[in-house]
Structures are given as C-alpha cells and as structure tokens.
Coordinates of C-alpha atoms in Angstrom, one line a residue:
X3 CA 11.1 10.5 -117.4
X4 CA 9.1 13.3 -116.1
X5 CA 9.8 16.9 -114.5
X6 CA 7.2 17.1 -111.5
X7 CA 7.0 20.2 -109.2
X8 CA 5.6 18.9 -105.7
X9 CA 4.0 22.0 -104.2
X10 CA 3.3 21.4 -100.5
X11 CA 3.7 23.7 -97.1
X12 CA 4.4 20.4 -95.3
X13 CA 8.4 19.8 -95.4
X14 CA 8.5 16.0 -94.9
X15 CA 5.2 15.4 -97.2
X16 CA 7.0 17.0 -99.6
X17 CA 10.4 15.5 -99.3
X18 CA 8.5 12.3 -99.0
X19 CA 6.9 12.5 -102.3
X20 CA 10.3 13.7 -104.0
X21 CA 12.0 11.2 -103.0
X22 CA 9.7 8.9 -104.4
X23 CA 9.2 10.4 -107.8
X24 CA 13.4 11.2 -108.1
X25 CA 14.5 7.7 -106.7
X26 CA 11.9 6.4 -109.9
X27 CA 13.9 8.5 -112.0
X28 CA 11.8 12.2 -112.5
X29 CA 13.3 15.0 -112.2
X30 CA 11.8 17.2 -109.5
X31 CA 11.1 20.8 -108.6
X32 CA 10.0 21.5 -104.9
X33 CA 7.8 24.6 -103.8
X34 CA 6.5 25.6 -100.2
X35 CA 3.5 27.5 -100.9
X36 CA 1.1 28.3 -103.7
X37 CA 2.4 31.6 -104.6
X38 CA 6.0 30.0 -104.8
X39 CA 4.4 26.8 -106.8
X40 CA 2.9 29.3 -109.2
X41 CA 6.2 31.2 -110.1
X42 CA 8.1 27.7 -110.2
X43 CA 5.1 26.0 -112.6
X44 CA 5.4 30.1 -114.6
X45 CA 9.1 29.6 -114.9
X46 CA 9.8 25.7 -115.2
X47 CA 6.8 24.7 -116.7
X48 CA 6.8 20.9 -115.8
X49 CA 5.3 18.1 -116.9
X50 CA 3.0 17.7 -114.0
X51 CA 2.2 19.2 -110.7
X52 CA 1.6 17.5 -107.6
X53 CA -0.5 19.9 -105.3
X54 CA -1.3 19.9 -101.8
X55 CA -5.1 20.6 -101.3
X56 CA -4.9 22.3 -98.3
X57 CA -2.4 25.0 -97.5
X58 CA -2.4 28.1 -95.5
X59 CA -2.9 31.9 -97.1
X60 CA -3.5 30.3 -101.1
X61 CA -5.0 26.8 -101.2
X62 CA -4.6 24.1 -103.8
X63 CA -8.0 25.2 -105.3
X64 CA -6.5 28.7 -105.6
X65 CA -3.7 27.5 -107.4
X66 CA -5.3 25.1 -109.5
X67 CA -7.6 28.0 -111.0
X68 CA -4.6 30.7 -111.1
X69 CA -2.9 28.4 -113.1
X70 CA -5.2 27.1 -115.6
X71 CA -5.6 30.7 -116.3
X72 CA -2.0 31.4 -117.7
X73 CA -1.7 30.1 -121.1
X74 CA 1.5 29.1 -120.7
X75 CA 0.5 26.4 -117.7
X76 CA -3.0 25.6 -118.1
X77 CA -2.1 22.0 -120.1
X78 CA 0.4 21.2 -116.9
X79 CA -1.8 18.0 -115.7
X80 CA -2.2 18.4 -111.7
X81 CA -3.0 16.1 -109.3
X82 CA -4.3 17.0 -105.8
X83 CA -2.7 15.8 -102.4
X84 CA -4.9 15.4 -99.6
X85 CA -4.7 14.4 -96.3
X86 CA -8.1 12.1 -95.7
X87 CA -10.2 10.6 -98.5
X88 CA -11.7 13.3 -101.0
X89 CA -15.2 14.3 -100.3
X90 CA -17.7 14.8 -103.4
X91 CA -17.9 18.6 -102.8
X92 CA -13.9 18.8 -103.0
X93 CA -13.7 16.0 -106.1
X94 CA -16.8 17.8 -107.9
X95 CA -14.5 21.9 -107.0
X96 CA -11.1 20.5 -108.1
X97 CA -12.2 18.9 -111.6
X98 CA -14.5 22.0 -112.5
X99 CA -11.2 24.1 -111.7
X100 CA -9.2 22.3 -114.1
X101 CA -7.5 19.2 -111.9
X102 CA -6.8 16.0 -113.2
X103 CA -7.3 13.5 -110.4
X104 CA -7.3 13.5 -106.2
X105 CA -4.9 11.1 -104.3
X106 CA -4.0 10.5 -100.6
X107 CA -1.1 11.0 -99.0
X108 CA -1.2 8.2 -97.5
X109 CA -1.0 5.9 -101.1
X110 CA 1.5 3.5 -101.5
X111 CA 4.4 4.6 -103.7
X112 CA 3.1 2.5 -106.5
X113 CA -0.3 4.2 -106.8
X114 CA 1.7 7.7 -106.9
X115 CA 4.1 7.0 -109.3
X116 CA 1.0 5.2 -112.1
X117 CA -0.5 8.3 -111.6
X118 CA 2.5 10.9 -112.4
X119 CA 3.0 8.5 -115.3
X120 CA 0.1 8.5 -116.6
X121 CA -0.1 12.4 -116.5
X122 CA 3.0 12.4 -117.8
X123 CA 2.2 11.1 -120.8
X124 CA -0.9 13.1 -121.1
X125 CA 1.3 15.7 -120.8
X126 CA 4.0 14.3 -123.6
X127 CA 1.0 13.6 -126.0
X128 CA 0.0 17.0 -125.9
X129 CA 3.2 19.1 -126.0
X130 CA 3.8 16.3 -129.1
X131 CA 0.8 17.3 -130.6
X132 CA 0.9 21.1 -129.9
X133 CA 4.9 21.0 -131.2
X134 CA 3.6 19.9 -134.6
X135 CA 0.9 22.3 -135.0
X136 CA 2.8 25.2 -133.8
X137 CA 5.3 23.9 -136.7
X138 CA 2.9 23.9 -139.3
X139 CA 1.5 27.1 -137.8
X140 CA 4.9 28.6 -138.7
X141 CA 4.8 27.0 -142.3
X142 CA 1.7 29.1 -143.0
X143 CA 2.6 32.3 -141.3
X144 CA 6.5 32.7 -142.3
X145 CA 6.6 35.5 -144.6
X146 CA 10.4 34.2 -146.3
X147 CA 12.4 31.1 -146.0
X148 CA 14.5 32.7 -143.6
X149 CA 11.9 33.3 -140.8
X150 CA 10.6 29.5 -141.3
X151 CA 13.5 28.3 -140.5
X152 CA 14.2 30.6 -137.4
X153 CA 10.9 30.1 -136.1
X154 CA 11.3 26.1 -136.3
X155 CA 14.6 26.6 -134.7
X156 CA 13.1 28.4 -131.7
X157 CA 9.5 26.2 -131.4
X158 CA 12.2 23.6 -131.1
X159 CA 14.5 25.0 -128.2
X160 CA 10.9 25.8 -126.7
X161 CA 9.5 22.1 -126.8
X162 CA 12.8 20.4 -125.4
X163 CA 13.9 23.2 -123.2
X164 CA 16.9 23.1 -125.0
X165 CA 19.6 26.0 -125.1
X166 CA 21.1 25.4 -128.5
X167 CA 19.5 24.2 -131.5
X168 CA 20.8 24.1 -135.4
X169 CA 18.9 23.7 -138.3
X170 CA 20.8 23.4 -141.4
X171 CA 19.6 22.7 -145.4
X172 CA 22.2 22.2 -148.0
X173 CA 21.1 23.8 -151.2
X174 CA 21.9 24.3 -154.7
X175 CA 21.5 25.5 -158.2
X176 CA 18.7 28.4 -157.6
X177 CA 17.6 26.6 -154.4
X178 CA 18.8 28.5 -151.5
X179 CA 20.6 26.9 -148.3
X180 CA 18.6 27.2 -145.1
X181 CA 21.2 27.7 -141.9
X182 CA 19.0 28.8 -138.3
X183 CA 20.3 28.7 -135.0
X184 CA 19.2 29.4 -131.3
X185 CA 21.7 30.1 -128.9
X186 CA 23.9 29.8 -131.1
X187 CA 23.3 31.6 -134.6
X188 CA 24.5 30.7 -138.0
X189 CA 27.0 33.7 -137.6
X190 CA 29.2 32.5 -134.7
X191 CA 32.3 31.1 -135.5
X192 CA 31.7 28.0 -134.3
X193 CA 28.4 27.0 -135.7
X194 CA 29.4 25.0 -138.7
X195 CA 32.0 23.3 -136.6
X196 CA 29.0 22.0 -134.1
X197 CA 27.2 21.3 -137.9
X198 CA 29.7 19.2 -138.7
X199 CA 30.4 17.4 -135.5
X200 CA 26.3 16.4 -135.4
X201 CA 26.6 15.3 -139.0
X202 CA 29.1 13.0 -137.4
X203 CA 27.3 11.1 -134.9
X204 CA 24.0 10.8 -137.5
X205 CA 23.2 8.7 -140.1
X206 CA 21.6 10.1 -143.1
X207 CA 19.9 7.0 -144.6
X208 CA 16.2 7.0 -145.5
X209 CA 13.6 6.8 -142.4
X210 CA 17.1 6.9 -140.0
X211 CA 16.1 8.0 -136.4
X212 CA 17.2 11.1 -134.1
X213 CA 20.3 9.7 -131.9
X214 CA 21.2 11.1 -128.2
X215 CA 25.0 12.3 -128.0
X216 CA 26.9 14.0 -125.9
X217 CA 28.8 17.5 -126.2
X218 CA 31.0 17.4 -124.0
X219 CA 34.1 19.7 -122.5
X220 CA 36.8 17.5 -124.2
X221 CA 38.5 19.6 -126.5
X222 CA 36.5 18.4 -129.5
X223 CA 33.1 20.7 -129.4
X224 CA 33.4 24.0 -129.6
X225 CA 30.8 24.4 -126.7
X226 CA 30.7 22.4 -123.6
X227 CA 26.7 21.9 -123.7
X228 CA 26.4 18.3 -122.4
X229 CA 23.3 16.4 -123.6
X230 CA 22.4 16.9 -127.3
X231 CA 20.0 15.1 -129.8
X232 CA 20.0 15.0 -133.6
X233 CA 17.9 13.7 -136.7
X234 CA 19.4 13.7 -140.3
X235 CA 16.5 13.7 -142.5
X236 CA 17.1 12.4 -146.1
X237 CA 15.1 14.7 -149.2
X238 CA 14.1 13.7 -152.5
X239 CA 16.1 16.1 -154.1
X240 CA 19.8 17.6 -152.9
X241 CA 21.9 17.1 -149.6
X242 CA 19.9 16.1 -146.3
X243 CA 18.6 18.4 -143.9
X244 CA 20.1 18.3 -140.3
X245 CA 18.1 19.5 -136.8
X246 CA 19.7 19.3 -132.8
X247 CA 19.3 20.4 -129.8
X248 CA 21.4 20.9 -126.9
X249 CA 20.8 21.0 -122.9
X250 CA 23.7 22.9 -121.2
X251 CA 22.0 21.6 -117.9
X252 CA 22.9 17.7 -118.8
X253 CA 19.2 16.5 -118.7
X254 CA 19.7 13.3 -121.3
X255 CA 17.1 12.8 -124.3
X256 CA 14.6 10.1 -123.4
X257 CA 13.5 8.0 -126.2
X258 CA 10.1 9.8 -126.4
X259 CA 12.6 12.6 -126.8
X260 CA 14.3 11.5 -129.4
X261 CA 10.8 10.1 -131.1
X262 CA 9.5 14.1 -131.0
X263 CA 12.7 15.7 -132.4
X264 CA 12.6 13.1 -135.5
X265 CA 8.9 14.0 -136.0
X266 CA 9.4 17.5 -136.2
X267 CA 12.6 17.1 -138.1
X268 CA 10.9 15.4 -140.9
X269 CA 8.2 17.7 -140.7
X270 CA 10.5 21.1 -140.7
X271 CA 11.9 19.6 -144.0
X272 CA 9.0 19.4 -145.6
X273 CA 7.4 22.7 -144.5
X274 CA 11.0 24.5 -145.6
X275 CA 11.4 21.9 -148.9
X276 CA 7.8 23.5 -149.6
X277 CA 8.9 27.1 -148.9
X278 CA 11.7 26.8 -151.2
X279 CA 9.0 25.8 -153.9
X280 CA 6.8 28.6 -153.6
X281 CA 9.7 31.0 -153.2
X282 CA 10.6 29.4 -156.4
X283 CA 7.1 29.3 -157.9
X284 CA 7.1 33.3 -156.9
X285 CA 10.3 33.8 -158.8
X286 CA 9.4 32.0 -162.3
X287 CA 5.9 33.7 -161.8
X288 CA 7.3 37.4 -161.8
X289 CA 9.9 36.1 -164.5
X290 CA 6.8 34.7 -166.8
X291 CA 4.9 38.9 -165.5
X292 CA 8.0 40.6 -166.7
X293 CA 8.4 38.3 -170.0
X294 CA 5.1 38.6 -170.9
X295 CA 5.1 42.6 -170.4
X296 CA 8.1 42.6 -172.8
X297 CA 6.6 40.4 -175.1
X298 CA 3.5 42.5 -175.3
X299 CA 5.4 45.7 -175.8
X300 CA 7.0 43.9 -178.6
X301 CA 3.8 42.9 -180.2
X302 CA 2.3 46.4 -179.4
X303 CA 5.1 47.5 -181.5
X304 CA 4.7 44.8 -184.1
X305 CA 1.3 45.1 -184.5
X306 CA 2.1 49.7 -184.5
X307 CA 4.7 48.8 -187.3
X308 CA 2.1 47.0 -189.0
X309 CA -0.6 49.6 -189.3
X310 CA 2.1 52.4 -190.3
X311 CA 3.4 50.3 -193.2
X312 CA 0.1 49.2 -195.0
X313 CA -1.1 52.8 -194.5
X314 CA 2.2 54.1 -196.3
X315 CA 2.2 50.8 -198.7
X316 CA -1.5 50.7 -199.8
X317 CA -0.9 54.7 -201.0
X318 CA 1.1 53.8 -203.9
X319 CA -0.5 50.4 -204.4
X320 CA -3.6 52.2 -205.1
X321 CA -2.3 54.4 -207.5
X322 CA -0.7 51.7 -209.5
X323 CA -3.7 49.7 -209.9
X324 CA -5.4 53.1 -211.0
X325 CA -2.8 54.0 -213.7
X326 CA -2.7 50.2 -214.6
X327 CA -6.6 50.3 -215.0
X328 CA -6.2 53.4 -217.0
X329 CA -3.9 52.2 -219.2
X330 CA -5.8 48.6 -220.0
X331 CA -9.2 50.7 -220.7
X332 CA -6.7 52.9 -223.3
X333 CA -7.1 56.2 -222.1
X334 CA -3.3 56.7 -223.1
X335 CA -3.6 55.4 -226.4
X336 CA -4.1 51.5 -227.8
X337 CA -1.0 49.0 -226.2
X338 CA 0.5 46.3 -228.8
X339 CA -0.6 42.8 -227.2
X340 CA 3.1 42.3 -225.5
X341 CA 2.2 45.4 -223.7
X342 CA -1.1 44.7 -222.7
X343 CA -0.5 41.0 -221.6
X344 CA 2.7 42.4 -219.8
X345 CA 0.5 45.7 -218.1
X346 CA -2.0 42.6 -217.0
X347 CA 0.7 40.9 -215.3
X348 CA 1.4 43.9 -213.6
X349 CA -2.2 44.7 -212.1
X350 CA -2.4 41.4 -211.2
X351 CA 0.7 41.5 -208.9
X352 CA -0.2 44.6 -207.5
X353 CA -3.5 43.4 -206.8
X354 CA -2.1 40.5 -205.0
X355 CA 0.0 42.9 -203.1
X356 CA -2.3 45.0 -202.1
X357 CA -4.2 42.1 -200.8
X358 CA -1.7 41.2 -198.7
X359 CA -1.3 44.2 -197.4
X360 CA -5.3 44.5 -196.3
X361 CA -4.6 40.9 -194.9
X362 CA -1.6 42.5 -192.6
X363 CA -3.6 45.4 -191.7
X364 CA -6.4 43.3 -190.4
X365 CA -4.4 41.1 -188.6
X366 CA -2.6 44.0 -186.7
X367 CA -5.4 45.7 -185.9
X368 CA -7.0 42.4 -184.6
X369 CA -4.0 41.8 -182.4
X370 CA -3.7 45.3 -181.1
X371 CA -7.7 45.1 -180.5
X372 CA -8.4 47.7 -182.5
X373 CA -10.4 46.1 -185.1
X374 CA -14.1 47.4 -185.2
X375 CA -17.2 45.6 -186.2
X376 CA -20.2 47.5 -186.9
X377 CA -23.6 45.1 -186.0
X378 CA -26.7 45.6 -188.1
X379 CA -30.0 43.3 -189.0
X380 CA -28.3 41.2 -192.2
X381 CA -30.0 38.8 -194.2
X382 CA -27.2 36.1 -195.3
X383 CA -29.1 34.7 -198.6
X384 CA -29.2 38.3 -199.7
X385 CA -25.5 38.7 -199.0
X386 CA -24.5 35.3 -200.3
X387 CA -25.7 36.0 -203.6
X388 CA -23.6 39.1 -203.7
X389 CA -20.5 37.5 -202.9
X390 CA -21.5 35.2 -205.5
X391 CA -21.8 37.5 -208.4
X392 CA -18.2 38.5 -207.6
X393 CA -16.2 34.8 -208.3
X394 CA -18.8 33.6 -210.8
X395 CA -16.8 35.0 -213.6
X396 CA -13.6 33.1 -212.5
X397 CA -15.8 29.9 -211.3
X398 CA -16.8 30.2 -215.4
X399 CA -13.9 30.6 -216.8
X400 CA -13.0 26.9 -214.7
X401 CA -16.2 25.6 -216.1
X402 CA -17.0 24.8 -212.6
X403 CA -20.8 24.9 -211.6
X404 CA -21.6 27.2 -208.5
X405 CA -24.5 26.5 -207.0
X406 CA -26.1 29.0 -204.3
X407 CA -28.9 27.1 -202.1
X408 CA -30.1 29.9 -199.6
X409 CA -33.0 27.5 -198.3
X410 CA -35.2 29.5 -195.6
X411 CA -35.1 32.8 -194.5
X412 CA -32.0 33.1 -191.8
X413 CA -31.5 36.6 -189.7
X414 CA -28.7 37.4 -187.8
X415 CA -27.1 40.8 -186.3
X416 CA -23.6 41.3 -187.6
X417 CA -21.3 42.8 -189.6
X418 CA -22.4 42.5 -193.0
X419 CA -18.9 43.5 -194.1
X420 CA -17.0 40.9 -191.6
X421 CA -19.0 38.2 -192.9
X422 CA -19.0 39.5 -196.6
X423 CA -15.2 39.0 -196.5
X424 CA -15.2 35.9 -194.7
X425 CA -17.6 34.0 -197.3
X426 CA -15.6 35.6 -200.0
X427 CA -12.2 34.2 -199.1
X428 CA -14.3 30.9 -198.4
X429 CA -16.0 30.4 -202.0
X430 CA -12.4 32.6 -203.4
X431 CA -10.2 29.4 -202.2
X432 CA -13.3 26.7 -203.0
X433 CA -12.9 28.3 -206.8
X434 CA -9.2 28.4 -206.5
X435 CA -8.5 24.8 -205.4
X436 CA -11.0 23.4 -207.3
X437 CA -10.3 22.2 -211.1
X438 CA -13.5 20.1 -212.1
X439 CA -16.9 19.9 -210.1
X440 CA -18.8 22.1 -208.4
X441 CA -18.8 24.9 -205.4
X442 CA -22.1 24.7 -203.4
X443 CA -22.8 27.4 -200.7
X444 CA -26.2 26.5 -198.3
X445 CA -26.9 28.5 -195.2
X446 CA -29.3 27.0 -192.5
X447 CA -30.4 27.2 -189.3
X448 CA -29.4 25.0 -186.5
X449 CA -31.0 25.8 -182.6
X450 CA -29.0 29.0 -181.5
X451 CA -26.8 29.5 -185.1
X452 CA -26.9 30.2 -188.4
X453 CA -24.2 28.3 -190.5
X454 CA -23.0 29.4 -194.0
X455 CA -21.6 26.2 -195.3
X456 CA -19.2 26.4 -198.4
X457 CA -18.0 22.9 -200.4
X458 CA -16.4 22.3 -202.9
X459 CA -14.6 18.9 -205.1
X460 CA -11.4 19.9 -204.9
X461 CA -8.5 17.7 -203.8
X462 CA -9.4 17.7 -200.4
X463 CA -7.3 18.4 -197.1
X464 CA -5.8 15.9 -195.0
X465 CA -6.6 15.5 -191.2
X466 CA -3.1 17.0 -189.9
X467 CA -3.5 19.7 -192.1
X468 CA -7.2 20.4 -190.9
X469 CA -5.7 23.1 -188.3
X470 CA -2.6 24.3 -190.2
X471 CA -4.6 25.8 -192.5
X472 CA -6.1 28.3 -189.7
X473 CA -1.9 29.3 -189.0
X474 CA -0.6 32.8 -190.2
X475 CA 1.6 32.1 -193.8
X476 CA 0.7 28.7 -194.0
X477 CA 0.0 26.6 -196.9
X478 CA -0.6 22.7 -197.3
X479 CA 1.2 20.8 -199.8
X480 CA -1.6 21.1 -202.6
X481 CA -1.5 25.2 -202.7
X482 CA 1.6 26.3 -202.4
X483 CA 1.8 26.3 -205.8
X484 CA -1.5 28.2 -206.3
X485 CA -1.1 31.4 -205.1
X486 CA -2.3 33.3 -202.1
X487 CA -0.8 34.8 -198.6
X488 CA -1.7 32.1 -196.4
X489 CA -3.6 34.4 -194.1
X490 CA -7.2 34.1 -195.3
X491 CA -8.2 31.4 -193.6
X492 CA -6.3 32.7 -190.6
X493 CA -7.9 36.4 -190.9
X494 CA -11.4 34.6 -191.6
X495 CA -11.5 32.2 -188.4
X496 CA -10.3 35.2 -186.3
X497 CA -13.0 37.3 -187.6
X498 CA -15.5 34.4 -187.0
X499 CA -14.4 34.8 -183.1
X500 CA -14.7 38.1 -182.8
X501 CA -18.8 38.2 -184.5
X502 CA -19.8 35.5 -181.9
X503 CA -19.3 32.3 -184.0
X504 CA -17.0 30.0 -185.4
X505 CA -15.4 28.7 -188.5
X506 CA -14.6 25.0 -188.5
X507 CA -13.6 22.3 -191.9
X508 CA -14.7 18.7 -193.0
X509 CA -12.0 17.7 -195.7
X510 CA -11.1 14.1 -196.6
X511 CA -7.7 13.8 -199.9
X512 CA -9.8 13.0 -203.0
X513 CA -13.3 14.2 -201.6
X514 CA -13.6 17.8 -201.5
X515 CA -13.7 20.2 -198.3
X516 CA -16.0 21.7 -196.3
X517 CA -15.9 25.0 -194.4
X518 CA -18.8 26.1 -192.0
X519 CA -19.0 29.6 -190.6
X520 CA -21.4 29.4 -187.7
X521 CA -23.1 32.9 -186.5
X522 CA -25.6 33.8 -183.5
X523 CA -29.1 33.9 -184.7
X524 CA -31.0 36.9 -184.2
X525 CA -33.8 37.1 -181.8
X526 CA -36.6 38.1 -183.2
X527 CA -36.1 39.2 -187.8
X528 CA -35.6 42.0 -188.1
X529 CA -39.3 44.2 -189.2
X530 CA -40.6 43.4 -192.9
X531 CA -41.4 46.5 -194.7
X532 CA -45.2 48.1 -194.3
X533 CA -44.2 47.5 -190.0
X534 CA -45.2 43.7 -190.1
X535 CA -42.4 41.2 -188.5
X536 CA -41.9 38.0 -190.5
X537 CA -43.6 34.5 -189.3

C-alpha cells in the first residue's frame, strides 16, 4: 500500500478522502494548506499527493510548481482535486506545472482509489529504479570497501524509510569481511546479536527471497524496532551476504517491499564482491610494482657485477694469450714438442675463456642498456667475404667446401661490427657442427630487408630445439660435446633486435640448418665514388 498526503483547506473533503484511501489500506498524511502540504511532502515524502486546486493564500498550482522544484519531491506523482469539471486552461496549467492528472471531488470512491494506485505504482517503479542506480552510483564512486558498504547501508534506510539497517559479508583468507550499519553501527554491542537473529528467520539457498519478520519487544531482540525485512544472498565464493531493514514505526513490508530489498540485496553483493576484487587486483598489482623494482635492482646489480668482472678478467686473459703467442712464435727459445702441444692447449683454453668473457660482457651491457651501436653505410658482400677469410682455414682443415654467393649489390645502415660478429658466430657454429658437406652463405634482398642467410649439412636441429638454441647456456643434444658457451646464438639474436632485424632458423635432424639474419635496407646506396649514386 501507498503513503498519500491529502492537502486540502476543506476539513470534511479532506477527511472524506482519508477515509477512503486508509479504509483501502494507505497510509495517510493530512495537511490544511499549501504551505503546510509542502513541509509535510519536504519532510514525509510520500508516495503521492492529492491536492486541492483551489485554496486560499497558496493555490494547488502554487504548490504543484514549489514542489516539483525541490529535488527531493519533484518525482511525488500529484493528482489535483477540484470542485466542478476541469476546464482546458486549468488541465493545460496543471500538466505544464508538473501534475499527473485532475479528478473531481465528487468521483466515486472507486475512480479515486484506481487513480492513487496507479500513481502509486509510478511512484514504486521509479523509487525502484532510482534505488538501483543510486546503488550502482555508489559502486563507482566509493573510494574503499568500507564506504561502499556504508553508503548501500544508508541508500537503503533512505528507500524504505527504514531506521535500522545491517549489511554484513563474511570474509576470508585475504578477502576482507564487510559489516555496515545505520542506526545501528557495527560497533554497538548489539549488532551481531540483531545479525544473527536475521540469519535466523532467512534462508540462504540460491535465488531465496527477502522475508518480512518482526522485531519485537519480547526479550529476544536486542531492540524493540517492530517491522523488519531481510534477504540472504548466496555468493559464488565464501559465506553469504546478509541485508535488513527495520521500521521502529511498525509500518509492515509489502511484497513490492520485499521484491525491492532482494533486488538491491543481490545487487550490493555484487557491487561489494567486485570491490573486494579490485581491492585485491590493487594489492597484487603494487606487490608485482614492488617485485619487479627488486627484481630490477637485482639485475642492475647482476648485470654491474658483470661488467666489473670481465673488465678485471679479460686483463690477465689478455696477457696470457700474449705470453702464450710469444712463446709458440719462440721468442724465449725453441719448446720440445710436449711443450709446444701442451702451451697450444693452453692458448686454446684461454682463448675460449676469454670468449666467454666478451660473450658475458655483451650480454650485461645489453641487459643494463648500455650496449652501443654505431650505424654507418655497409655493404654486406664486402663484409661477408671478410668474415669468410677468418673460418676458411678451419672450414679446410674439415675438408668442408665454403661457398660465399653475394648475388646483387645489398646496402644497409648498420653496425658493421654488430653484424660482423653476428655472421661470424653463424658460419663459426655452421663449421663447427658440420663434419662433411658444405657451408653456403647468400645475402639477398627481400621488399624492406636484406637477409644474410647461412646453411650448412650438418646434423640438423630438431623442431623443440628450434627456440632453445636462442636461451642463455644452452646446448642441444648434438653440441654439448662440441664445445662453446651456449650464448652465441643468444648474444647474436639479441643483437639482431637491437639493429632493426631479426634472426630466425630452418633445421630438419639429418638435413642441415639454416639461419637467416634479416636487416632494414637502406634507402637510397649509399654514393659510389667520383659523386655518382648506384642504379
């Protein structure tokens, strides 16, 4: 049922049409003039107004358009009371103002109570629909959990006219519990006592409705508050959430009632259930900032550690290799063969060390982003056959054929020295791995690119190996025995990156391999000499 608020200077009209609308079950609210009808619709706020047109000092008119000014009462349907049959003028002045319809006084009780109905349930239908957007309002305003929860708590109180209302959310392992309150706060002594009496009277099955109840003065609630409502509202992951209200006044829950709290029930679960996600989302987030900070001062001071060792190791490398060179071309007199194949075996180790020192220093200073490439006009058939000339003698000694095919002209801006050391650890491992056949190098053009391509017969790669080769320190099955620190090919498709390209392989077991370093093209060749550019 309805609250109405009859407004009308006329005593007997007025008690006439309250008794009508109480004896059908509304609740009603009398007023003698407009100014009183406007404090009592300010302070009340009914469901709808049934105003007298025409009243001494403030007319209905008036009242219609101070009220629809106030925010707070402008969705309060009215309906005008007049004494004769509406004119046009008067019908055309009250709808402009903001009225809902015109009836006589002299209606029959039936036509007066179909229309307080139906503005009643214009009334309910909006309040419904406003109650849920002022909800999800709150969802997207809240700042914390905390004010969600008392904000529902009070939009509730507001929408039922309620004087107590509890929200409560069970939670658990790094999901906080949610407890709000109006009227009663989460504080009082006797708030979990009222929790657990609702729980009581609800049943917390899937999809179960909001139930009416009574709190009544006998000894069992802590609170005499009289009518009360509740909704238990099952969630997809720990306890159910709980929402009631209270009337101290005794005004029951209709059903409508009872249909609007279990609406915004479910809906406050989900707006706080989502809450607690982002809260949670906000936590891992900083935990992931602060993680990767430490991680990154940790590689920082890796990659710092790095850099200071190969500096300090590559000093005494360097001089062993020197006396070891000086000692195999006899400048401290002739060595017996035992000492000369022994002295080999030691420049070879160093060597290999000292390799594998370069290889960590590049890699730290690629990881720190320190590594820096110096861009310059290059011609790669002119730079192939240079790294050529430096593994043909081992590429002999293997009786392996190494073919170079340089095919057109191709120009790109680089680093000649990037790329240099990229193709040599290419055709070094092609010569390496390779026991009988050939090592072919081409270079091409294809639209934007240039592509050095380097293949070899060797035993071939298989398909889950294609990308562990690229992984710092790793080796496949077929070289582990061969040598090598497992960061060439790394070092080599890292450097590829960083000059614009990219270094990919074709291997099939038993048919070779094939790596392919692509590289920007150039726009224009660089300038022949005598000034002319090439065709």
């Amino acid at each position: 049922m309805a609250r109405v608020l009859v407004v009308d200077d006329q005593k007997v009209s007025r008690a006439t049409v309250a008794a009508i609308l109480n004896a059908a079950g509304h609740t009603v609210e009398s007023a003698s003039s407009g100014p009183e009808g406007i404090e009592r619709a300010q302070a009340e706020c009914p469901d709808v107004i049934v105003l007298d047109v025409q009243m001494p000092g403030m007319d209905g008119f008036e009242v219609v358009e101070r009220l629809k000014q106030d925010p707070s009462t402008a969705p309060i349907p009215i309906l005008l009371l007049t004494a004769q049959a509406p004119t046009e003028e008067l019908l055309v002045r009250g709808l402009d103002l903001g009225a809902y319809d015109f009836l006589n006084k002299g209606c029959s009780r039936a036509e007066l109570l179909a229309r307080v109905g139906v503005m009643a349930r214009i009334k309910r239908g909006y309040d419904e629909l406003a109650s849920v957007a002022r909800v999800s309002g709150l969802a997207l305003e809240a700042v914390d959990l905390q004010a969600l929860a008392d904000g529902v708590a009070g939009q509730v109180a507001r929408t039922f006219r309620a004087e107590v209302v509890l929200l409560a959310m069970p939670g658990a392992v790094s999901v906080p519990e949610v407890r709000a309150g109006f009227g009663i706060g989460p504080d009082d002594p006797g708030w979990f006592v009222m929790v657990d009496l609702v729980l009581e009277h609800l049943s917390c099955a899937p999809g179960a409705p909001a139930v009416r109840f009574t709190a009544g003065d006998d000894g069992e609630w802590p609170y005499a508050l009289g009518a009360g409502a509740g909704v238990c509202v099952a969630r997809s992951s720990n306890g159910p959430a709980m929402l009631a209200a209270f009337r101290a006044s005794g005004v029951p829950f209709g059903d409508e009632d009872l249909a609007l709290l279990g609406l915004l029930g479910r809906q406050a679960t989900l707006a706080l259930d989502n809450a607690v996600l982002h809260a949670q989302t906000r936590q891992q987030a900083r935990a992931l900032e602060e993680q990767a900070a430490v991680l990154e001062q940790a590689m920082t001071e890796r990659s710092r550690f790095f850099a200071s060792m190969s500096h300090e190791l590559r000093t005494p490398l360097n001089a062993i290799l020197g006396y070891g060179e000086l000692l195999q071309e006899g400048v401290y007199g002739d060595l017996t063969p035992t000492q000369g194949g022994t002295l080999e075996r030691v420049v070879r180790s160093a060597r290999h060390l000292l390799e594998l020192v370069n290889d960590v220093l590049d890699i730290s200073k690629m990881e720190a982003g320190k590594l820096e490439m110096f861009p310059e006009p290059t011609e790669l058939a002119l730079l192939l056959r240079d790294v050529a000339g430096t593994v043909e003698l081992q590429a002999r000694n293997k009786n392996l054929e190494l073919e170079i095919r340089p095919g057109e002209p191709v120009h790109v801006v680089t680093d000649p020295g990037r790329v240099r050391q990229i193709v040599l650890n290419l055709l070094s491992n092609a010569v390496k791995f390779t026991d009988a056949g050939s090592v072919r190098v081409t270079v091409s053009s294809a639209g934007r690119w240039a592509e050095v391509r380097v293949e070899d017969t060797g035993p071939g790669i298989s398909p889950e190996d294609h990308e562990r080769v690229f992984q710092e320190f790793e080796q496949t099955g077929g070289s582990a025995g061969r040598g090598g620190t497992g960061l060439g090919l790394p070092i080599s498709r890292r450097l590829a990156g960083l000059l614009g390209g990219s270094l990919g392989i074709e291997s099939t077991p038993g048919q070779g391999s094939a790596f392919t370093l692509r590289l920007p093209l150039a726009a224009t060749p660089p300038p022949r000499p005598g000034g002319t550019r090439a065709p």
